[in-house]
PDB file of C-alpha atoms in Angstrom:
ATOM      1  CA  MET A  15      13.218  -7.064  89.153  1.00 44.00           C
ATOM      2  CA  GLN A  16      14.025  -3.945  86.812  1.00 45.00           C
ATOM      3  CA  THR A  17      12.199  -3.944  83.233  1.00 45.00           C
ATOM      4  CA  SER A  18      13.279  -2.017  80.618  1.00 45.00           C
ATOM      5  CA  THR A  19      11.069   0.928  79.436  1.00 47.00           C
ATOM      6  CA  ASP A  20      12.827   1.387  76.166  1.00 48.00           C
ATOM      7  CA  SER A  21      10.975   1.173  72.652  1.00 47.00           C
ATOM      8  CA  PRO A  22      11.522  -1.237  69.788  1.00 48.00           C
ATOM      9  CA  PRO A  23      13.652   0.574  67.748  1.00 48.00           C
ATOM     10  CA  THR A  24      10.747   0.362  65.254  1.00 46.00           C
ATOM     11  CA  ARG A  25      10.761   3.563  63.620  1.00 45.00           C
ATOM     12  CA  GLU A  26      14.370   3.279  62.752  1.00 45.00           C
ATOM     13  CA  ILE A  27      14.055   0.054  60.486  1.00 42.00           C
ATOM     14  CA  GLY A  28      10.791   1.585  59.457  1.00 44.00           C
ATOM     15  CA  ASN A  29      13.338   5.006  58.111  1.00 45.00           C
ATOM     16  CA  ASP A  30      15.938   2.060  57.064  1.00 47.00           C
ATOM     17  CA  SER A  31      13.504   0.707  54.545  1.00 44.00           C
ATOM     18  CA  ALA A  32      11.915   4.459  53.212  1.00 43.00           C
ATOM     19  CA  SER A  33      15.578   5.121  52.549  1.00 44.00           C
ATOM     20  CA  ASN A  34      16.844   1.305  51.276  1.00 45.00           C
ATOM     21  CA  MET A  35      13.998   1.928  48.827  1.00 44.00           C
ATOM     22  CA  HIS A  36      14.362   5.487  48.022  1.00 44.00           C
ATOM     23  CA  THR A  37      17.954   4.661  47.063  1.00 43.00           C
ATOM     24  CA  THR A  38      16.475   1.362  44.980  1.00 42.00           C
ATOM     25  CA  SER A  39      14.253   3.631  43.324  1.00 42.00           C
ATOM     26  CA  THR A  40      17.058   6.427  42.240  1.00 42.00           C
ATOM     27  CA  GLU A  41      19.606   3.229  40.801  1.00 44.00           C
ATOM     28  CA  PHE A  42      17.175   1.384  39.161  1.00 43.00           C
ATOM     29  CA  PRO A  43      14.898   4.010  37.700  1.00 45.00           C
ATOM     30  CA  THR A  44      12.035   3.257  35.384  1.00 45.00           C
ATOM     31  CA  PRO A  45      12.340   2.409  31.937  1.00 47.00           C
ATOM     32  CA  SER A  46      11.038   5.728  29.464  1.00 48.00           C
ATOM     33  CA  PRO A  47       7.898   4.374  27.685  1.00 50.00           C
ATOM     34  CA  THR A  48       8.584   2.373  24.388  1.00 52.00           C
ATOM     35  CA  ARG A  49       6.773   2.839  21.852  1.00 52.00           C
ATOM     36  CA  ASP A  50       6.271   0.701  18.474  1.00 52.00           C
ATOM     37  CA  VAL A  51       7.674   1.724  15.069  1.00 49.00           C
ATOM     38  CA  SER A  52       5.162  -1.246  12.963  1.00 50.00           C
ATOM     39  CA  ASN A  53       2.522   1.011  12.267  1.00 56.00           C
ATOM     40  CA  GLY A  54       3.342   2.370   8.678  1.00 56.00           C
ATOM     41  CA  THR A  55       0.003   0.945   6.806  1.00 62.00           C
ATOM     42  CA  ASP A  56      -1.862   4.075   9.078  1.00 72.00           C
ATOM     43  CA  ILE A  57       1.554   6.637   7.490  1.00 79.00           C
ATOM     44  CA  VAL A  58       0.888   5.546   4.237  1.00 79.00           C
ATOM     45  CA  ARG A  59      -3.063   5.581   4.274  1.00 80.00           C
ATOM     46  CA  ASP A  60      -3.214   9.326   5.737  1.00 82.00           C
ATOM     47  CA  VAL A  61       0.336   9.833   3.174  1.00 83.00           C
ATOM     48  CA  ILE A  62      -1.579   8.920   0.994  1.00 83.00           C
ATOM     49  CA  LEU A  63      -5.179  10.368   1.545  1.00 81.00           C
ATOM     50  CA  TRP A  64      -3.474  13.617   2.166  1.00 83.00           C
ATOM     51  CA  LYS A  65      -4.330  13.524   5.622  1.00 84.00           C
ATOM     52  CA  ARG A  66      -1.307  14.814   6.466  1.00 84.00           C
ATOM     53  CA  LYS A  67       0.385  17.080   4.279  1.00 85.00           C
ATOM     54  CA  ASN A  68       3.750  17.229   4.295  1.00 88.00           C
ATOM     55  CA  LEU A  69       4.873  13.854   4.340  1.00 87.00           C
ATOM     56  CA  SER A  70       2.493  14.018   1.569  1.00 87.00           C
ATOM     57  CA  VAL A  71       3.924  17.337  -0.113  1.00 89.00           C
ATOM     58  CA  LEU A  72       7.933  16.124   0.965  1.00 90.00           C
ATOM     59  CA  THR A  73       6.408  12.534  -0.449  1.00 90.00           C
ATOM     60  CA  LEU A  74       5.980  14.308  -4.126  1.00 90.00           C
ATOM     61  CA  LEU A  75       8.670  16.772  -4.012  1.00 91.00           C
ATOM     62  CA  ALA A  76      11.442  13.711  -3.213  1.00 89.00           C
ATOM     63  CA  ALA A  77       9.994  11.845  -5.904  1.00 90.00           C
ATOM     64  CA  THR A  78      10.145  14.897  -8.811  1.00 91.00           C
ATOM     65  CA  ALA A  79      13.210  15.101  -7.599  1.00 90.00           C
ATOM     66  CA  ILE A  80      14.705  11.858  -7.575  1.00 89.00           C
ATOM     67  CA  TRP A  81      12.810  11.257 -11.175  1.00 90.00           C
ATOM     68  CA  LEU A  82      14.762  14.357 -12.368  1.00 90.00           C
ATOM     69  CA  ALA A  83      18.683  13.845 -10.916  1.00 89.00           C
ATOM     70  CA  LEU A  84      18.206   9.728 -12.389  1.00 88.00           C
ATOM     71  CA  GLU A  85      16.234  11.097 -15.713  1.00 87.00           C
ATOM     72  CA  VAL A  86      17.295  15.037 -16.665  1.00 86.00           C
ATOM     73  CA  TYR A  87      20.419  15.670 -15.148  1.00 86.00           C
ATOM     74  CA  GLU A  88      21.506  11.323 -16.182  1.00 85.00           C
ATOM     75  CA  LEU A  89      22.994  10.750 -12.443  1.00 86.00           C
ATOM     76  CA  LYS A  90      23.324   7.054 -11.292  1.00 88.00           C
ATOM     77  CA  PHE A  91      21.616   5.729  -9.047  1.00 87.00           C
ATOM     78  CA  VAL A  92      24.727   4.778  -6.806  1.00 90.00           C
ATOM     79  CA  THR A  93      26.046   8.005  -7.119  1.00 89.00           C
ATOM     80  CA  LEU A  94      22.516   9.347  -6.402  1.00 88.00           C
ATOM     81  CA  PHE A  95      22.312   6.787  -3.518  1.00 89.00           C
ATOM     82  CA  SER A  96      25.404   7.785  -1.550  1.00 93.00           C
ATOM     83  CA  TRP A  97      24.899  11.346  -1.921  1.00 91.00           C
ATOM     84  CA  MET A  98      21.431  11.109  -0.108  1.00 90.00           C
ATOM     85  CA  SER A  99      22.673   9.251   2.654  1.00 93.00           C
ATOM     86  CA  MET A 100      25.808  10.794   3.687  1.00 95.00           C
ATOM     87  CA  LEU A 101      23.079  13.790   2.883  1.00 92.00           C
ATOM     88  CA  ALA A 102      21.151  12.109   5.583  1.00 89.00           C
ATOM     89  CA  VAL A 103      24.147  11.191   8.149  1.00 92.00           C
ATOM     90  CA  ALA A 104      25.269  14.483   8.326  1.00 93.00           C
ATOM     91  CA  PHE A 105      21.610  16.016   9.134  1.00 90.00           C
ATOM     92  CA  LEU A 106      21.173  13.344  12.050  1.00 84.00           C
ATOM     93  CA  PHE A 107      25.063  14.436  13.721  1.00 88.00           C
ATOM     94  CA  PHE A 108      24.399  18.868  13.427  1.00 88.00           C
ATOM     95  CA  TRP A 109      21.367  17.447  14.844  1.00 84.00           C
ATOM     96  CA  GLY A 110      22.093  15.010  18.016  1.00 80.00           C
ATOM     97  CA  ASN A 111      25.046  17.520  18.051  1.00 84.00           C
ATOM     98  CA  ILE A 112      22.623  20.892  18.663  1.00 85.00           C
ATOM     99  CA  HIS A 113      20.116  19.087  20.810  1.00 78.00           C
ATOM    100  CA  ARG A 114      23.336  18.491  23.538  1.00 79.00           C
ATOM    101  CA  LEU A 115      24.652  22.040  22.741  1.00 83.00           C
ATOM    102  CA  LEU A 116      21.408  23.868  23.318  1.00 81.00           C
ATOM    103  CA  GLY A 117      20.799  21.611  26.409  1.00 78.00           C
ATOM    104  CA  LYS A 118      18.481  19.451  24.662  1.00 76.00           C
ATOM    105  CA  GLU A 119      18.404  15.083  25.098  1.00 72.00           C
ATOM    106  CA  PRO A 120      18.169  14.151  21.712  1.00 65.00           C
ATOM    107  CA  VAL A 121      15.142  10.841  21.135  1.00 63.00           C
ATOM    108  CA  ASP A 122      16.352   7.956  21.972  1.00 65.00           C
ATOM    109  CA  MET A 123      16.138   5.495  19.364  1.00 63.00           C
ATOM    110  CA  SER A 124      16.394   2.769  22.301  1.00 63.00           C
ATOM    111  CA  ALA A 125      12.927   3.226  23.033  1.00 58.00           C
ATOM    112  CA  MET A 126      11.640   2.409  19.976  1.00 64.00           C
ATOM    113  CA  TYR A 127      10.641  -1.709  18.888  1.00 69.00           C
ATOM    114  CA  ILE A 128       8.107  -3.578  16.541  1.00 74.00           C
ATOM    115  CA  SER A 129       5.926  -5.973  18.438  1.00 78.00           C
ATOM    116  CA  GLU A 130       5.178  -8.904  18.011  1.00 83.00           C
ATOM    117  CA  LYS A 131       1.237  -8.408  17.680  1.00 84.00           C
ATOM    118  CA  SER A 132       1.914  -5.540  14.506  1.00 79.00           C
ATOM    119  CA  ALA A 133       4.852  -8.285  12.924  1.00 83.00           C
ATOM    120  CA  ARG A 134       1.106 -11.452  13.374  1.00 88.00           C
ATOM    121  CA  GLU A 135      -1.109  -8.191  11.410  1.00 86.00           C
ATOM    122  CA  MET A 136       2.307  -7.456   8.658  1.00 84.00           C
ATOM    123  CA  GLY A 137       2.303 -11.265   7.986  1.00 87.00           C
ATOM    124  CA  ALA A 138      -1.657 -11.579   7.818  1.00 90.00           C
ATOM    125  CA  LYS A 139      -2.123  -8.658   5.184  1.00 87.00           C
ATOM    126  CA  ILE A 140       0.863  -9.973   3.473  1.00 90.00           C
ATOM    127  CA  GLN A 141      -0.811 -13.574   3.354  1.00 91.00           C
ATOM    128  CA  GLU A 142      -3.803 -12.322   2.476  1.00 91.00           C
ATOM    129  CA  TYR A 143      -2.482 -10.581  -0.422  1.00 87.00           C
ATOM    130  CA  VAL A 144      -1.156 -12.890  -1.999  1.00 91.00           C
ATOM    131  CA  GLU A 145      -3.831 -15.500  -1.520  1.00 90.00           C
ATOM    132  CA  LYS A 146      -6.219 -12.714  -3.657  1.00 87.00           C
ATOM    133  CA  SER A 147      -3.822 -12.400  -5.944  1.00 82.00           C
ATOM    134  CA  LEU A 148      -3.416 -16.300  -6.457  1.00 84.00           C
ATOM    135  CA  ARG A 149      -7.575 -16.367  -7.006  1.00 82.00           C
ATOM    136  CA  LEU A 150      -7.329 -13.753  -9.079  1.00 76.00           C
ATOM    137  CA  VAL A 151      -5.363 -15.393 -11.182  1.00 76.00           C
ATOM    138  CA  PHE A 152      -7.092 -18.656 -10.493  1.00 76.00           C
ATOM    139  CA  SER A 153     -10.403 -16.923 -11.375  1.00 70.00           C
ATOM    140  CA  VAL A 154      -8.823 -15.118 -14.701  1.00 68.00           C
ATOM    141  CA  SER A 155      -6.701 -18.770 -15.871  1.00 67.00           C
ATOM    142  CA  ALA A 156      -8.971 -21.338 -15.065  1.00 65.00           C
ATOM    143  CA  GLU A 157     -13.019 -20.855 -14.646  1.00 61.00           C
ATOM    144  CA  LYS A 158     -15.428 -18.662 -17.166  1.00 60.00           C
ATOM    145  CA  GLU A 159     -14.753 -15.184 -16.129  1.00 64.00           C
ATOM    146  CA  TRP A 160     -14.730 -13.479 -19.626  1.00 70.00           C
ATOM    147  CA  LEU A 161     -15.622  -9.805 -18.191  1.00 70.00           C
ATOM    148  CA  VAL A 162     -12.271 -10.633 -16.009  1.00 69.00           C
ATOM    149  CA  PHE A 163     -10.522 -11.978 -18.495  1.00 75.00           C
ATOM    150  CA  ALA A 164     -11.081  -9.760 -20.557  1.00 77.00           C
ATOM    151  CA  GLY A 165     -10.325  -6.257 -18.184  1.00 77.00           C
ATOM    152  CA  SER A 166      -6.902  -8.341 -17.325  1.00 79.00           C
ATOM    153  CA  VAL A 167      -5.724  -8.349 -21.054  1.00 84.00           C
ATOM    154  CA  ALA A 168      -6.965  -5.329 -21.474  1.00 86.00           C
ATOM    155  CA  SER A 169      -5.511  -3.890 -19.028  1.00 85.00           C
ATOM    156  CA  LEU A 170      -2.282  -5.339 -19.589  1.00 86.00           C
ATOM    157  CA  GLY A 171      -1.931  -5.065 -23.267  1.00 90.00           C
ATOM    158  CA  LEU A 172      -2.013  -0.861 -21.700  1.00 88.00           C
ATOM    159  CA  ILE A 173       0.337  -1.278 -19.656  1.00 84.00           C
ATOM    160  CA  SER A 174       2.923  -2.608 -22.450  1.00 87.00           C
ATOM    161  CA  VAL A 175       1.445   0.069 -25.206  1.00 88.00           C
ATOM    162  CA  VAL A 176       1.744   3.031 -21.982  1.00 82.00           C
ATOM    163  CA  ALA A 177       5.289   0.737 -21.195  1.00 82.00           C
ATOM    164  CA  SER A 178       6.867   0.959 -24.531  1.00 85.00           C
ATOM    165  CA  TYR A 179       6.950   4.826 -24.554  1.00 85.00           C
ATOM    166  CA  PHE A 180       8.321   5.413 -21.164  1.00 83.00           C
ATOM    167  CA  ASP A 181      10.759   3.989 -18.912  1.00 83.00           C
ATOM    168  CA  LEU A 182      10.883   1.868 -15.638  1.00 83.00           C
ATOM    169  CA  LEU A 183      11.856   4.805 -14.023  1.00 86.00           C
ATOM    170  CA  SER A 184       9.688   7.525 -15.168  1.00 87.00           C
ATOM    171  CA  LEU A 185       6.752   5.130 -15.325  1.00 86.00           C
ATOM    172  CA  LEU A 186       7.575   4.590 -11.185  1.00 88.00           C
ATOM    173  CA  TYR A 187       7.267   8.052 -11.028  1.00 90.00           C
ATOM    174  CA  PHE A 188       3.929   8.317 -12.198  1.00 89.00           C
ATOM    175  CA  GLY A 189       2.840   5.568  -9.934  1.00 88.00           C
ATOM    176  CA  VAL A 190       3.836   7.707  -7.436  1.00 89.00           C
ATOM    177  CA  VAL A 191       2.051  10.515  -8.124  1.00 89.00           C
ATOM    178  CA  VAL A 192      -0.672   8.853  -9.593  1.00 89.00           C
ATOM    179  CA  GLY A 193      -1.330   7.076  -6.011  1.00 88.00           C
ATOM    180  CA  LEU A 194      -0.482  10.155  -3.955  1.00 87.00           C
ATOM    181  CA  THR A 195      -3.376  12.150  -6.828  1.00 87.00           C
ATOM    182  CA  GLY A 196      -5.753   9.312  -6.846  1.00 86.00           C
ATOM    183  CA  PRO A 197      -7.024   8.307  -4.134  1.00 84.00           C
ATOM    184  CA  PHE A 198      -7.435  11.153  -2.976  1.00 83.00           C
ATOM    185  CA  VAL A 199     -10.031  12.602  -5.717  1.00 85.00           C
ATOM    186  CA  TYR A 200     -11.274   8.930  -5.640  1.00 85.00           C
ATOM    187  CA  VAL A 201     -12.974   9.850  -1.495  1.00 84.00           C
ATOM    188  CA  LYS A 202     -13.569  13.342  -2.755  1.00 84.00           C
ATOM    189  CA  TYR A 203     -15.765  12.222  -5.271  1.00 86.00           C
ATOM    190  CA  GLU A 204     -16.414   8.891  -3.941  1.00 84.00           C
ATOM    191  CA  HIS A 205     -19.848   9.888  -4.941  1.00 87.00           C
ATOM    192  CA  LYS A 206     -20.200  11.205  -8.434  1.00 88.00           C
ATOM    193  CA  ILE A 207     -17.027   8.658  -9.097  1.00 86.00           C
ATOM    194  CA  LYS A 208     -19.730   5.834  -7.960  1.00 86.00           C
ATOM    195  CA  GLU A 209     -22.566   6.901 -10.144  1.00 88.00           C
ATOM    196  CA  TRP A 210     -20.291   7.763 -13.014  1.00 88.00           C
ATOM    197  CA  GLY A 211     -18.741   3.378 -12.656  1.00 85.00           C
ATOM    198  CA  GLN A 212     -22.621   2.238 -12.442  1.00 88.00           C
ATOM    199  CA  LYS A 213     -23.479   3.912 -15.979  1.00 88.00           C
ATOM    200  CA  VAL A 214     -20.596   2.555 -16.736  1.00 87.00           C
ATOM    201  CA  ARG A 215     -20.892  -0.547 -15.857  1.00 86.00           C
ATOM    202  CA  VAL A 216     -24.185  -0.796 -17.553  1.00 88.00           C
ATOM    203  CA  ARG A 217     -23.398  -0.375 -20.942  1.00 88.00           C
ATOM    204  CA  TYR A 218     -20.906  -2.544 -20.476  1.00 84.00           C
ATOM    205  CA  GLN A 219     -23.993  -4.550 -19.556  1.00 86.00           C
ATOM    206  CA  ARG A 220     -25.754  -3.723 -22.500  1.00 87.00           C
ATOM    207  CA  CYS A 221     -23.382  -3.767 -24.518  1.00 88.00           C
ATOM    208  CA  TYR A 222     -22.195  -7.383 -24.292  1.00 83.00           C
ATOM    209  CA  ALA A 223     -25.190  -8.822 -23.746  1.00 86.00           C
ATOM    210  CA  THR A 224     -25.948  -7.584 -27.722  1.00 88.00           C
ATOM    211  CA  VAL A 225     -23.032  -8.902 -28.630  1.00 86.00           C
ATOM    212  CA  VAL A 226     -23.930 -12.726 -27.399  1.00 85.00           C
ATOM    213  CA  GLN A 227     -26.945 -11.901 -28.785  1.00 88.00           C
ATOM    214  CA  LYS A 228     -25.266 -11.586 -31.936  1.00 87.00           C
ATOM    215  CA  ALA A 229     -22.904 -14.357 -31.697  1.00 86.00           C
ATOM    216  CA  GLN A 230     -25.502 -16.283 -30.678  1.00 87.00           C
ATOM    217  CA  GLU A 231     -27.340 -15.481 -33.573  1.00 87.00           C
ATOM    218  CA  MET A 232     -24.758 -16.089 -36.466  1.00 89.00           C
ATOM    219  CA  LYS A 233     -24.238 -19.064 -34.866  1.00 86.00           C
ATOM    220  CA  ASN A 234     -27.627 -20.441 -35.099  1.00 87.00           C
ATOM    221  CA  LYS A 235     -27.546 -19.284 -38.668  1.00 86.00           C
ATOM    222  CA  LEU A 236     -24.505 -20.879 -39.724  1.00 88.00           C
ATOM    223  CA  GLN A 237     -26.050 -23.879 -38.152  1.00 87.00           C
ATOM    224  CA  GLU A 238     -29.524 -23.579 -40.109  1.00 86.00           C
ATOM    225  CA  MET A 239     -26.341 -23.315 -43.007  1.00 87.00           C
ATOM    226  CA  LYS A 240     -24.927 -26.162 -42.344  1.00 85.00           C
ATOM    227  CA  ASN A 241     -27.676 -28.663 -41.605  1.00 85.00           C
ATOM    228  CA  LYS A 242     -29.258 -27.705 -44.773  1.00 83.00           C
ATOM    229  CA  MET A 243     -26.003 -28.145 -46.794  1.00 86.00           C
ATOM    230  CA  GLN A 244     -25.692 -32.131 -45.855  1.00 84.00           C
ATOM    231  CA  GLU A 245     -29.498 -32.239 -45.882  1.00 83.00           C
ATOM    232  CA  LYS A 246     -29.118 -31.009 -50.148  1.00 81.00           C
ATOM    233  CA  LYS A 247     -25.784 -33.979 -49.849  1.00 81.00           C
ATOM    234  CA  ARG A 248     -27.834 -36.534 -49.158  1.00 82.00           C
ATOM    235  CA  LYS A 249     -30.526 -35.503 -51.118  1.00 79.00           C
ATOM    236  CA  LYS A 250     -27.703 -36.368 -54.134  1.00 78.00           C
ATOM    237  CA  MET A 251     -26.915 -39.092 -52.189  1.00 78.00           C
ATOM    238  CA  GLU A 252     -29.841 -40.230 -52.795  1.00 70.00           C
TER     239      GLU A 252
END
């Protein structure tokens, strides 16, 4: 009886499977890592605090250029927006073609996305801001918060006076300038500003307490005078 001494072709099957795996990996490459583009709060905070000086300077220069174009040179907003859009499209077009000519791959914009977690965080922050605004309005209008009421009325009055001398565009530009300089100055001189604010608050509370005391004294005097007059009327009637 003759037996076969040939071994089973396990090695060839292994080679075939390896080649198939290699072919599959080459046909379906691993996707490029995606990037969440919704971390705008970190960028805004860095720009306001001048941690990214290039972006901060660019933002300030852009705001100044827009204000000069609309306010000084009296350009129309639609015209300026169209020119800026054309410049942006032309820059992106030439930037992508120059990358191709130099043999470099342009940035793959399809890898950018907004994650669900970031969207929920943004929604939660918006909800928090709205709730704080509603609580502030309630505390000013319904509750007996005289300090908040006086501060709100004074702030609105100051805004109305300032707005009578400037238009909306100038106010927006000044807001951008103050927004880029105010937090940076506060962070740099936070200790001194807190000390000064504490002193002002103590003086304000003393003045407020003095005014309240004087008003109470005048109220008591008026009440005493009213009582005396009523007593005199009673004596005359008797």
